[in-house]
CSV table of C-alpha atoms in Angstrom, one decimal:
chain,number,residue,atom,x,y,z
B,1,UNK,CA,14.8,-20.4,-27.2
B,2,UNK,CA,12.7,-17.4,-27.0
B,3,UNK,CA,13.0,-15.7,-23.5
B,4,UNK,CA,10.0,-15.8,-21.2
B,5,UNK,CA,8.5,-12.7,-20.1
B,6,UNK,CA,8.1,-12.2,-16.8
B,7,UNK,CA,4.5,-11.7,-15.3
B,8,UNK,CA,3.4,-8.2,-14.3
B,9,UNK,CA,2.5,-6.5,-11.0
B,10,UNK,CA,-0.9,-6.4,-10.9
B,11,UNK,CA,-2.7,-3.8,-8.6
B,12,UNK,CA,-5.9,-4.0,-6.7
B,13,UNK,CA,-9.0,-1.8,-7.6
B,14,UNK,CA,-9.0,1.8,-6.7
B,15,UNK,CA,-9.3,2.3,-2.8
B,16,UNK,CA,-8.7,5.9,-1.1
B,17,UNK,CA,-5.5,4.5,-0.3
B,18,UNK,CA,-4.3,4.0,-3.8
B,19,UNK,CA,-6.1,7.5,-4.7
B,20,UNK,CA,-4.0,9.1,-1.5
B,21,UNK,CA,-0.6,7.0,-2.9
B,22,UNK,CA,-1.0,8.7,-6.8
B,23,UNK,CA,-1.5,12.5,-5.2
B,24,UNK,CA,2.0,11.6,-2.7
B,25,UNK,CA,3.6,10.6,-6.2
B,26,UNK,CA,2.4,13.2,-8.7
B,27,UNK,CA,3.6,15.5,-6.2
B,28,UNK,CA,6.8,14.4,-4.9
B,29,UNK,CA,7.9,13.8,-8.7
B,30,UNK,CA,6.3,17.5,-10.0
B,31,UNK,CA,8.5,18.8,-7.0
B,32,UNK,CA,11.8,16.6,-7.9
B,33,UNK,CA,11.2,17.2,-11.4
B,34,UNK,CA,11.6,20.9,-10.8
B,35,UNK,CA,8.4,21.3,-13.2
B,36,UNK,CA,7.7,25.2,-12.0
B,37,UNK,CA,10.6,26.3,-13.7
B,38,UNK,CA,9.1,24.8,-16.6
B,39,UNK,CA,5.8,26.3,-16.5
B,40,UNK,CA,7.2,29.8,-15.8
B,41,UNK,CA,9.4,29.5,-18.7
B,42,UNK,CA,6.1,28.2,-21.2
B,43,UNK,CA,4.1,31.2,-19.6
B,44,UNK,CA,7.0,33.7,-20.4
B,45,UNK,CA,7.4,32.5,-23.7
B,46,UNK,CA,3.7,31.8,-24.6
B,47,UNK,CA,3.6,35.6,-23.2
B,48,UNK,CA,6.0,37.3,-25.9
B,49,UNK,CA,4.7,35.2,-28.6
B,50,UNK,CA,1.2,35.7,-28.5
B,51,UNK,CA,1.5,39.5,-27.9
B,52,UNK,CA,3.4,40.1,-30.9
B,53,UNK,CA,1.2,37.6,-33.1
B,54,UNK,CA,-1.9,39.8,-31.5
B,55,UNK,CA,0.0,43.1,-32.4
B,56,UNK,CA,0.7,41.4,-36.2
B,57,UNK,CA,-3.3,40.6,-36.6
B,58,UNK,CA,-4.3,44.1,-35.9
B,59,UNK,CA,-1.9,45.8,-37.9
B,60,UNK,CA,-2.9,43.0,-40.7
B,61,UNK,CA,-6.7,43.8,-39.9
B,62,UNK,CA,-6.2,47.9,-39.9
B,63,UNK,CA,-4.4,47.1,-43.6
B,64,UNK,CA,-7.1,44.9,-44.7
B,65,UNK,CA,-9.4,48.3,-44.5
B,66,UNK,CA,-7.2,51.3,-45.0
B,67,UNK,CA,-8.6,52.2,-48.5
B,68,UNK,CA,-11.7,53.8,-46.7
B,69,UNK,CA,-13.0,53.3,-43.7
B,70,UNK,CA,-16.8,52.5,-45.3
B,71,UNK,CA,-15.6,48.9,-45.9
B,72,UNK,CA,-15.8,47.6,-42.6
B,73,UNK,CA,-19.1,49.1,-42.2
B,74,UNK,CA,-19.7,47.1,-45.5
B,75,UNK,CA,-18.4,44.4,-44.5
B,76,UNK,CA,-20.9,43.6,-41.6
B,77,UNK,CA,-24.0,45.0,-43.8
B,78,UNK,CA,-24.3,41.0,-45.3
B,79,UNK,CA,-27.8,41.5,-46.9
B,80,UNK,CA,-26.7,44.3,-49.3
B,81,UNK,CA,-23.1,42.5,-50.0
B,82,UNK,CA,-25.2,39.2,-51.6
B,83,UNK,CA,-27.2,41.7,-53.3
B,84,UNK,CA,-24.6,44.3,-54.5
B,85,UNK,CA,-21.6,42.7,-56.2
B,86,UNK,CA,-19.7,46.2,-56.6
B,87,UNK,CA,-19.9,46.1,-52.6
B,88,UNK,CA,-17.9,42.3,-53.1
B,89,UNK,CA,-15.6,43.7,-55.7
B,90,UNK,CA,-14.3,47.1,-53.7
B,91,UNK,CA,-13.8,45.1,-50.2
B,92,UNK,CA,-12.2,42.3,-52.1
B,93,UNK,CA,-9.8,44.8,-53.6
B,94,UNK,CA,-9.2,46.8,-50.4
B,95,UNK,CA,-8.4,42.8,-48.9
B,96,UNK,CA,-5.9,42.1,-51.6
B,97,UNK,CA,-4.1,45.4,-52.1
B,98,UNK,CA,-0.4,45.3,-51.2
B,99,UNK,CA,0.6,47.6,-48.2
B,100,UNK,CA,4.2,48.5,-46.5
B,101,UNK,CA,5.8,45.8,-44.7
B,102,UNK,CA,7.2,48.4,-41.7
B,103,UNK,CA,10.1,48.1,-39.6
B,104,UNK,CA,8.3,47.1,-36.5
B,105,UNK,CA,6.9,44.4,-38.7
B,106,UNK,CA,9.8,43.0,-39.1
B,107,UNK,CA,10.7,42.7,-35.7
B,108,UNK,CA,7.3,41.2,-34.4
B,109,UNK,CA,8.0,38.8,-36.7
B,110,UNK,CA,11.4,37.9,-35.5
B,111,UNK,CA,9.9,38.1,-32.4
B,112,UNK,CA,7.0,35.3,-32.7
B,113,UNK,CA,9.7,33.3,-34.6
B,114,UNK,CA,12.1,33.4,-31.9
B,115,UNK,CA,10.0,33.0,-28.6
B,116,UNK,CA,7.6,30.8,-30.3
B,117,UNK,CA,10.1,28.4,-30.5
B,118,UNK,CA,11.3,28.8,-26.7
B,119,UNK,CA,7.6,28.2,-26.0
B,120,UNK,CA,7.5,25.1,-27.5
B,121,UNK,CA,10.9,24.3,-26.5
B,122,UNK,CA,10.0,25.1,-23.0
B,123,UNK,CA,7.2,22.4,-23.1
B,124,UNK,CA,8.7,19.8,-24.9
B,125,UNK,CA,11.7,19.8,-22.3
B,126,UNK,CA,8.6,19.5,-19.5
B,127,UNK,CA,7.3,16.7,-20.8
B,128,UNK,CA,10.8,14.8,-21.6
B,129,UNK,CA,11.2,15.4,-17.9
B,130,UNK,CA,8.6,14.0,-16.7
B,131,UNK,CA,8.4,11.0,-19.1
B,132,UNK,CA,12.5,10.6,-18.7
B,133,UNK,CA,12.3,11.0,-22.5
B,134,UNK,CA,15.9,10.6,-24.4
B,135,UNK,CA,17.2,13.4,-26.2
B,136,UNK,CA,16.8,12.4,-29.8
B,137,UNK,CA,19.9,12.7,-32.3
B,138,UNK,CA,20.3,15.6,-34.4
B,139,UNK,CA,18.1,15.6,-37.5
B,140,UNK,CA,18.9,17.1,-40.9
B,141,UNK,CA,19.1,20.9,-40.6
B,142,UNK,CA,15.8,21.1,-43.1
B,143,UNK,CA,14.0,18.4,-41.2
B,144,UNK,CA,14.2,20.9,-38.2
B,145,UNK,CA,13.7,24.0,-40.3
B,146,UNK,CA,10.0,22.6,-41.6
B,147,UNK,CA,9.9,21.2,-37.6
B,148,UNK,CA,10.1,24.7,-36.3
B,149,UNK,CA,8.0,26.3,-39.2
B,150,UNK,CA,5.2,23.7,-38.0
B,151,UNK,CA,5.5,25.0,-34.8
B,152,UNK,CA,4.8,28.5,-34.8
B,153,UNK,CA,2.7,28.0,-37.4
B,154,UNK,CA,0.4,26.3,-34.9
B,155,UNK,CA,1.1,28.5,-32.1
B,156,UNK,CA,-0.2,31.0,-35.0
B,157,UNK,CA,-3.2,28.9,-35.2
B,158,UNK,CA,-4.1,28.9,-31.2
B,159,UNK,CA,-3.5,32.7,-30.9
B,160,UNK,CA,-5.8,33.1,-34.2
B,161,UNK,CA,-8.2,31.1,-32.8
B,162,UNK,CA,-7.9,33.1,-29.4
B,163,UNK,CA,-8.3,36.6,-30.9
B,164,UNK,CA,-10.9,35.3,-33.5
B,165,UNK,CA,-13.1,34.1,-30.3
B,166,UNK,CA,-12.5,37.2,-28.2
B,167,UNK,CA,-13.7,39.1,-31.2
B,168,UNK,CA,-16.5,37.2,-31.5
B,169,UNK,CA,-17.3,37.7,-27.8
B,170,UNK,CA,-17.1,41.5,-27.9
B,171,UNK,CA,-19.3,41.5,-30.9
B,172,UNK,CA,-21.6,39.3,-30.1
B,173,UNK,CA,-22.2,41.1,-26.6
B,174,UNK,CA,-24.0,44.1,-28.7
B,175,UNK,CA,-27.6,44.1,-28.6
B,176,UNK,CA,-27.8,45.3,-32.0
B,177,UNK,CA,-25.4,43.2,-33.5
B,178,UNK,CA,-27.8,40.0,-32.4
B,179,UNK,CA,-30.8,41.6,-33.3
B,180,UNK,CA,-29.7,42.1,-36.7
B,181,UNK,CA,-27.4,38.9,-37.6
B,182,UNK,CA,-28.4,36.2,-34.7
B,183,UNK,CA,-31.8,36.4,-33.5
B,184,UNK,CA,-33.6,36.3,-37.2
B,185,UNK,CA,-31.7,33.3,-37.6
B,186,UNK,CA,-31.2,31.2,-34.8
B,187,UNK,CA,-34.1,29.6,-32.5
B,188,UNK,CA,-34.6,31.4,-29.0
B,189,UNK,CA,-33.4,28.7,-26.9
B,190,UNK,CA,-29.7,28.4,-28.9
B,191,UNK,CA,-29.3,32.6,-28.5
B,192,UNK,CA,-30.0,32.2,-25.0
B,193,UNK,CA,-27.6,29.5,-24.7
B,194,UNK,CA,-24.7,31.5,-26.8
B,195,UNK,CA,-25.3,34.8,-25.2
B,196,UNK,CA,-25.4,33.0,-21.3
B,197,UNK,CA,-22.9,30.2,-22.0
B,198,UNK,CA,-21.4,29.2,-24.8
B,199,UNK,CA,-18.3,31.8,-24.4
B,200,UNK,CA,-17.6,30.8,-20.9
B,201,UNK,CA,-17.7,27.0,-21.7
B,202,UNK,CA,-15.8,26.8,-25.6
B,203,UNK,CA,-12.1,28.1,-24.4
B,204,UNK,CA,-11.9,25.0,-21.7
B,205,UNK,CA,-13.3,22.6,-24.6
B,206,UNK,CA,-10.8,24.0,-26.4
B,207,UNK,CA,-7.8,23.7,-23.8
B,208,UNK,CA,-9.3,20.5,-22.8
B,209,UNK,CA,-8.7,18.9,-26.4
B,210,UNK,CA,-5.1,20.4,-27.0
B,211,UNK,CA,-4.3,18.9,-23.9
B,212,UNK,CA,-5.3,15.7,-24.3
B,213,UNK,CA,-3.6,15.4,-27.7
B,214,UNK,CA,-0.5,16.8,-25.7
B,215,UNK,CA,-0.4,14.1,-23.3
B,216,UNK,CA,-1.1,11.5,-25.8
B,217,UNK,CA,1.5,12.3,-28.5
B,218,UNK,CA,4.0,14.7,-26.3
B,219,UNK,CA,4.4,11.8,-23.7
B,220,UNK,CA,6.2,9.4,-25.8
B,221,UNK,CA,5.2,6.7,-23.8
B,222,UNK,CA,1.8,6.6,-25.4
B,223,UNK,CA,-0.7,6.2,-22.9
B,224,UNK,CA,-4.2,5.3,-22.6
B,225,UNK,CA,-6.7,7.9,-24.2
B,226,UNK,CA,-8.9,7.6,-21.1
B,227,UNK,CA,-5.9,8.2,-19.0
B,228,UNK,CA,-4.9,11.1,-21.7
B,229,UNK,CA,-8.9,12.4,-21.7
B,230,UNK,CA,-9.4,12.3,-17.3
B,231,UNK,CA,-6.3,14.6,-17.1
B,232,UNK,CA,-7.5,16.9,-19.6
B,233,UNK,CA,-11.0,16.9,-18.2
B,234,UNK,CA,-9.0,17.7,-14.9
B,235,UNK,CA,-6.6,20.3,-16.0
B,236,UNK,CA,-9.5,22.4,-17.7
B,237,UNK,CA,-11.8,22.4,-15.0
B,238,UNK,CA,-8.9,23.0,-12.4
B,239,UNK,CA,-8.2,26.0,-14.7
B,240,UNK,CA,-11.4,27.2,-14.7
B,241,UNK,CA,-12.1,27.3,-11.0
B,242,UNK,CA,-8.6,29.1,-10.8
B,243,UNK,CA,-10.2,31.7,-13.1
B,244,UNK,CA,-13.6,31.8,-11.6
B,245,UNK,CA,-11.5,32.1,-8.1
B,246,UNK,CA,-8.7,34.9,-9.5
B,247,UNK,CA,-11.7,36.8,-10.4
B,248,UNK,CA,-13.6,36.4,-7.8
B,249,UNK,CA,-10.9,38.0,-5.0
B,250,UNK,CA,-8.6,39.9,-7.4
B,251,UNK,CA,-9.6,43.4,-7.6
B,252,UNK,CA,-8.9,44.2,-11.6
B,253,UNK,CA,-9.9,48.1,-10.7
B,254,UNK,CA,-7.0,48.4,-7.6
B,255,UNK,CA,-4.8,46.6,-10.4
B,256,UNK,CA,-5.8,49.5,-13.2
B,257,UNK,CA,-5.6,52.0,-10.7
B,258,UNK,CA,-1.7,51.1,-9.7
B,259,UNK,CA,-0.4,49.7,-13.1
B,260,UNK,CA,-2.7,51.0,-15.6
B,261,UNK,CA,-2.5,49.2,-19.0
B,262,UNK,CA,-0.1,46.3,-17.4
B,263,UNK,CA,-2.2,45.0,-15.0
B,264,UNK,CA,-4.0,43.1,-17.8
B,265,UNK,CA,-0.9,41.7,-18.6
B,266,UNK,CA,0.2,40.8,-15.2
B,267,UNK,CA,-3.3,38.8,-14.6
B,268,UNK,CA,-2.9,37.4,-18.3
B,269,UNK,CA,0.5,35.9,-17.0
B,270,UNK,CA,-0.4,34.8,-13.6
B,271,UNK,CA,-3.4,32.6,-15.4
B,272,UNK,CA,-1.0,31.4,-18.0
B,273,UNK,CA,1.7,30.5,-15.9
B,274,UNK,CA,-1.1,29.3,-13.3
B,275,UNK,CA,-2.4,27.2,-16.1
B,276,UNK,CA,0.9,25.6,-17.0
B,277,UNK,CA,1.7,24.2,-13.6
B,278,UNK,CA,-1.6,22.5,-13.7
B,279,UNK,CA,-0.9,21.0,-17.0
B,280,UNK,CA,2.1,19.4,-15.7
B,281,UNK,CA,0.8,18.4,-12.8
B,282,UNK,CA,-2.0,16.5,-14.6
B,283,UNK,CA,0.7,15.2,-17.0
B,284,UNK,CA,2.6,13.9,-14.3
B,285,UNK,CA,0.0,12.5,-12.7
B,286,UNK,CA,-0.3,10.2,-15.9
B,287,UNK,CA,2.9,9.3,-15.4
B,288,UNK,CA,2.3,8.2,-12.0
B,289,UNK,CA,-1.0,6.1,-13.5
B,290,UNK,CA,0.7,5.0,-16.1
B,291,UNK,CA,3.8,3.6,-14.3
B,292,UNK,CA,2.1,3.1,-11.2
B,293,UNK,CA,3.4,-0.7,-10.2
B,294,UNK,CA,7.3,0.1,-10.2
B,295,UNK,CA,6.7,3.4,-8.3
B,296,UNK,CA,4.8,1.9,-5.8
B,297,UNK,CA,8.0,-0.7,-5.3
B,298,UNK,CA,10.6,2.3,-6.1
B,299,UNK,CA,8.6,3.8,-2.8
B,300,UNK,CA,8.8,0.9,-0.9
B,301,UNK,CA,12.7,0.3,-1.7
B,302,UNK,CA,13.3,3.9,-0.4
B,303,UNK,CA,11.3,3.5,2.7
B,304,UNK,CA,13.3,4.3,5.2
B,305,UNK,CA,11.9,2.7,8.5
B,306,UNK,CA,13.9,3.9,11.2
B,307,UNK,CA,12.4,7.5,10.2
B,308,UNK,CA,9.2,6.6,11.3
B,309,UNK,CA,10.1,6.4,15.0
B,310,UNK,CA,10.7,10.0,14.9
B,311,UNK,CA,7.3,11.0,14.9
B,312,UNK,CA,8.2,12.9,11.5
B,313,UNK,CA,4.6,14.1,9.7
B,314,UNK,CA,6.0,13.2,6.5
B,315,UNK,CA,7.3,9.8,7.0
B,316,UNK,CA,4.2,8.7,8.9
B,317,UNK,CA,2.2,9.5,6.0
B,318,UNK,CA,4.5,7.4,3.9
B,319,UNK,CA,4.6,4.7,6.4
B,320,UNK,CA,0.2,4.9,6.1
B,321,UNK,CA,0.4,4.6,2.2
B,322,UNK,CA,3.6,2.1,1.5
B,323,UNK,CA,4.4,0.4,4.7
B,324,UNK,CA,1.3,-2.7,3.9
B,325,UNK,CA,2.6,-3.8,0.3
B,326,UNK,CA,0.5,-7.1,0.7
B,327,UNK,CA,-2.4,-5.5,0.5
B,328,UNK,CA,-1.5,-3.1,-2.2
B,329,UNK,CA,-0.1,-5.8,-4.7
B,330,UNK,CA,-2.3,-8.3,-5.5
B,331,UNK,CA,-0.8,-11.6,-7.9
B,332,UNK,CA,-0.6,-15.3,-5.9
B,333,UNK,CA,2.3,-15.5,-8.6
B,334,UNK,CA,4.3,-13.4,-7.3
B,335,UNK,CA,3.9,-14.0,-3.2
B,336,UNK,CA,5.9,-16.6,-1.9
B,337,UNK,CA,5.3,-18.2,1.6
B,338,UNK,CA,8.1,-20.3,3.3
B,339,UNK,CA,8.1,-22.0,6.2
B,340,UNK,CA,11.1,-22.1,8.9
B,341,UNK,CA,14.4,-22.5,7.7
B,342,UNK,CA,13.7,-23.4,4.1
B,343,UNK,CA,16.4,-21.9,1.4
B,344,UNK,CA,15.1,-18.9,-0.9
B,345,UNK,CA,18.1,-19.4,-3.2
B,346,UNK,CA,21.9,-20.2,-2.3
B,347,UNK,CA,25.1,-18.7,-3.0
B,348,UNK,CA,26.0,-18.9,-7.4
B,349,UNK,CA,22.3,-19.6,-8.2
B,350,UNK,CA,20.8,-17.8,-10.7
B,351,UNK,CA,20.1,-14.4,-10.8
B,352,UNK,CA,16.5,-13.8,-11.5
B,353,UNK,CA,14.7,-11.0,-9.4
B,354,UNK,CA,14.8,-9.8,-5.8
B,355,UNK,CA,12.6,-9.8,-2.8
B,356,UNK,CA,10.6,-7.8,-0.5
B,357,UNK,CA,9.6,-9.6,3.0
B,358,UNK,CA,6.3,-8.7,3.9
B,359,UNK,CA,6.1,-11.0,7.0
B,360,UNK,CA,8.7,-13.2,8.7
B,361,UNK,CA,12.4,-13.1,8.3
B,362,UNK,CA,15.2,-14.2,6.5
B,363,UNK,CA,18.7,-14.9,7.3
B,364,UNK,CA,21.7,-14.5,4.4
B,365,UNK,CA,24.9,-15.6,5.0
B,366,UNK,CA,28.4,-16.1,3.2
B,367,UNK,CA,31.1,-18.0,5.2
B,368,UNK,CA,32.1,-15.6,8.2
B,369,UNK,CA,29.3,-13.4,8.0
B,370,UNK,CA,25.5,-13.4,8.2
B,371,UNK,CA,23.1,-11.0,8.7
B,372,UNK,CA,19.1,-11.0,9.4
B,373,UNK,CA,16.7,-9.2,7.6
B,374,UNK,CA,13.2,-7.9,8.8
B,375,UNK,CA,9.9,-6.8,7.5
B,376,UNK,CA,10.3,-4.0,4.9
B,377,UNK,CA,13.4,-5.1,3.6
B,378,UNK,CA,14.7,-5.5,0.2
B,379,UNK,CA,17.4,-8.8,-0.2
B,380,UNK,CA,18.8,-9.4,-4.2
B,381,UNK,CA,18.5,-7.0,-5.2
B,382,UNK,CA,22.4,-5.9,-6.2
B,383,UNK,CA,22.6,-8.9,-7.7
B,384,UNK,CA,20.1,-8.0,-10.3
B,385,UNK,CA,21.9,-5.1,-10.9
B,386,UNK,CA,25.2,-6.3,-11.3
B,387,UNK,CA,24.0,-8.9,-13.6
B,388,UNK,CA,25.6,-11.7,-11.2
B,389,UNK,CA,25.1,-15.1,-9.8
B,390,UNK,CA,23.9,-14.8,-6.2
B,391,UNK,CA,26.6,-13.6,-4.0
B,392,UNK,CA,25.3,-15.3,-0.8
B,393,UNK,CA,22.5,-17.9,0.7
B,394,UNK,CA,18.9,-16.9,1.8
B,395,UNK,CA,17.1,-18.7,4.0
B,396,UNK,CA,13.8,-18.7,6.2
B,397,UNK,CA,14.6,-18.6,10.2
B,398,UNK,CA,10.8,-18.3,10.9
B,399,UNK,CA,7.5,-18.5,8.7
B,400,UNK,CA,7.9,-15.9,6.1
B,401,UNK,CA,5.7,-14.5,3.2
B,402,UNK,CA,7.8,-12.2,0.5
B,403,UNK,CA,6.8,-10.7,-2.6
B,404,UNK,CA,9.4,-11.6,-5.9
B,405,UNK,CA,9.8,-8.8,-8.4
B,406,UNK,CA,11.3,-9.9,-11.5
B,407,UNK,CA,14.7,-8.6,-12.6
B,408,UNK,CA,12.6,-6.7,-15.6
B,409,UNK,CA,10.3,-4.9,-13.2
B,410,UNK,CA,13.4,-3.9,-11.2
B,411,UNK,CA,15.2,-2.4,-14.4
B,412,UNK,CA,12.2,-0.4,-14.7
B,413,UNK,CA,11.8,1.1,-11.5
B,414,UNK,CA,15.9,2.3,-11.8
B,415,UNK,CA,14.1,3.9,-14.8
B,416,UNK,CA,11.1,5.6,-13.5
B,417,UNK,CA,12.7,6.9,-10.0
B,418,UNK,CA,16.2,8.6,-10.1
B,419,UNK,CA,16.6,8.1,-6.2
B,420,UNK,CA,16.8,4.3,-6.3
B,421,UNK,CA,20.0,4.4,-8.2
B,422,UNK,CA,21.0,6.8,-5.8
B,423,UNK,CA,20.6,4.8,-2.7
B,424,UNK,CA,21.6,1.2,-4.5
B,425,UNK,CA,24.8,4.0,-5.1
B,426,UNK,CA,25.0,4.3,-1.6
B,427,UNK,CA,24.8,0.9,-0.4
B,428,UNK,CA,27.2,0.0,-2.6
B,429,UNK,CA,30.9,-0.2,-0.6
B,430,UNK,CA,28.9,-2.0,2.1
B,431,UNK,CA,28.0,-4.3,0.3
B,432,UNK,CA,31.2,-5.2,-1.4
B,433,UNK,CA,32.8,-4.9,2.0
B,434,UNK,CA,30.2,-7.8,3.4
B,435,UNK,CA,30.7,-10.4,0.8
B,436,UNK,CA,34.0,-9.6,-1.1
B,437,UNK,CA,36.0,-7.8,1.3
B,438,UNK,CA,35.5,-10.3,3.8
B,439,UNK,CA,38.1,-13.6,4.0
């Protein structure tokens, strides 16, 4: 007999409470996650990789023309290149021809070869963090080889792409460079738009796509491409205003002044790093969407309510966003109202979820000893755990409405929140004391 799935939490639509209750999350779990350390570790080695890939281009361009100087002056005279085919035959011959691999070659090479592979290390460990993604079993020692060729052969790609549109932009920026190869060609309103906009707007295009492709095949969890696509929309206009904002009150000329060539560098890694906590604040914030019901119940089972009496900022926050589940969680399914002294289950039933009491109480009891539980408490729920028959009675003493989560939904929020086995840890020796240790 095929086993019946239990029915899902379902949530209510969006209210500012629910907004206010996915910021508490994304940030509480970016700060227990430790996910700083991660972004400084992708800025470092996005850093040292894309330097010596830059380094590698220009040595590779400076190659491409050190048969004569005249070529690259060629090169951009296009009208006379389609007209003269000596002009195509010498630059193609001053592209081809072999030159000396150096020393310092070598080592940049190493170099992107090496850090690359931290880079992407460093972001692949973020986002098993966050997603509580297994590590996989060793694959064959080839598998990994192309694996790791792939990868810094795309971070080649992204730093290309980089120095290709930085190029562009210094290029383009010359009057008589537009004159001669843009404005003949291109209708007024499209110059305006590329010489006023279009730089400033492609690189967060760009970041916005790689992202969303991150989050939707980096996750492992696969979530939903509008989910995915919001977060990416986020991340590159949170970026942006960072950017607008870093140069808007950092003083590059002070920085030039004191540091000279390095302070480039230093505001290069201060946006990257910058960058990279955003991205895993956005991807955690997925997360928190995506696995929204069991972390709203993980919340609740952590609760503590005695905290709240001591006028602490923190846990009177909490206590606004958690402390009303009923009107959070929305399924007639899954609320149960009892009257006075009627039996929730008894002692050896079977096990088949817990229960959160939102109003009322319930009394549970095992031969000598009993013990009533309030609003905001939590009752069967280490029986679900321990994969037992109920260890003791519950019943009603007054009329009470509770919420059932099923014994699936509970695995999953031991999944999602690291803390809930912590405190079921906790709990544990008093609980054996109350209805085992006791004769």
């Amino acid at each position: 007999m095929a086993k019946k799935k239990a029915p899902e939490l379902k949530v209510k639509k969006i209210t500012i409470k629910n907004i206010g209750q996915t910021i508490y999350l994304t940030t509480k779990f970016f700060m227990q996650n430790n996910l700083n350390t991660y972004a400084s570790a992708c800025a470092l080695g996005f850093l040292f990789s894309f330097i010596p890939i830059v380094v590698i281009i220009l040595i590779v361009v400076i190659q491409l023309f050190h048969m004569s100087p005249e070529v690259l002056f060629k090169f951009f005279d296009l009208p006379s290149i389609f007209v003269d085919s000596e002009k195509i035959i010498e630059i193609a011959e001053s592209i081809t021809s072999p030159g000396k691999v150096s020393f310092i070659t070598i080592i940049l090479v190493i170099s992107i070869f090496w850090m690359g592979q931290r880079f992407f290390f460093s972001v692949k460990a973020g986002m098993n963090t966050i997603f509580h993604l297994k590590t996989l079993h060793r694959k064959p020692v080839l598998e990994n080889l192309f694996l790791v060729l792939g990868e810094i052969v795309f971070l080649i790609l992204i730093v290309l792409i980089v120095f290709i549109f930085v190029t562009a932009r210094t290029i383009l920026s010359k009057q008589s460079i537009m004159e001669k190869f843009v404005i003949p060609y291109l209708p007024g309103f499209i110059v305006s738009w590329i010489k006023g906009k279009f730089f400033n707007i492609v690189p967060f295009i760009f970041i916005q796509i790689l992202s969303t492709l991150m989050y939707r095949f980096g996750s492992g969890s696969k979530p939903k491409w509008s989910n995915c696509i919001i977060a990416s929309i986020a991340c590159a206009l949170s970026f942006w205003l960072l950017t607008f904002l870093l140069g808007a009150f950092l003083n590059q000329a002070r920085y030039n002044l004191i540091y000279g060539i390095l302070s480039n560098l230093i505001i290069m890694l201060l946006e990257v790093y910058m960058f990279f906590i955003i991205f895993f604040y956005a991807a955690q914030s997925i997360f928190v969407v995506q696995f929204f019901k069991t972390l709203l119940i993980s919340e609740l089972y952590l609760w503590d309510k005695e905290k709240t009496d001591n006028y602490n900022l923190k846990e009177l926050l909490k206590q606004w966003l958690f402390a009303v589940p009923d009107k959070l969680i929305s399924n007639e399914n899954k609320r149960i109202t009892l009257a006075a002294d009627e039996i929730v289950y008894e002692e050896n039933s079977e096990t088949d979820g817990m229960y959160y009491i939102v109003e009322g109480q319930v009394s549970i009891y095992k031969e000598n000893f009993m013990n009533h539980l309030g609003v905001g408490s939590f009752f069967g729920d280490m029986d679900c755990i321990m994969e037992q028959r109920r260890a003791y009675t519950a019943r009603t003493t007054v009329p009470t409405t509770m919420i059932f989560i099923s014994k699936e939904n509970f695995e999953q929020v031991i999944i999602n929140d690291s803390e809930v086995p912590q405190k079921m840890l906790d709990s544990f020796p008093e609980y054996i004391h109350c209805f085992y240790g006791r004769k």
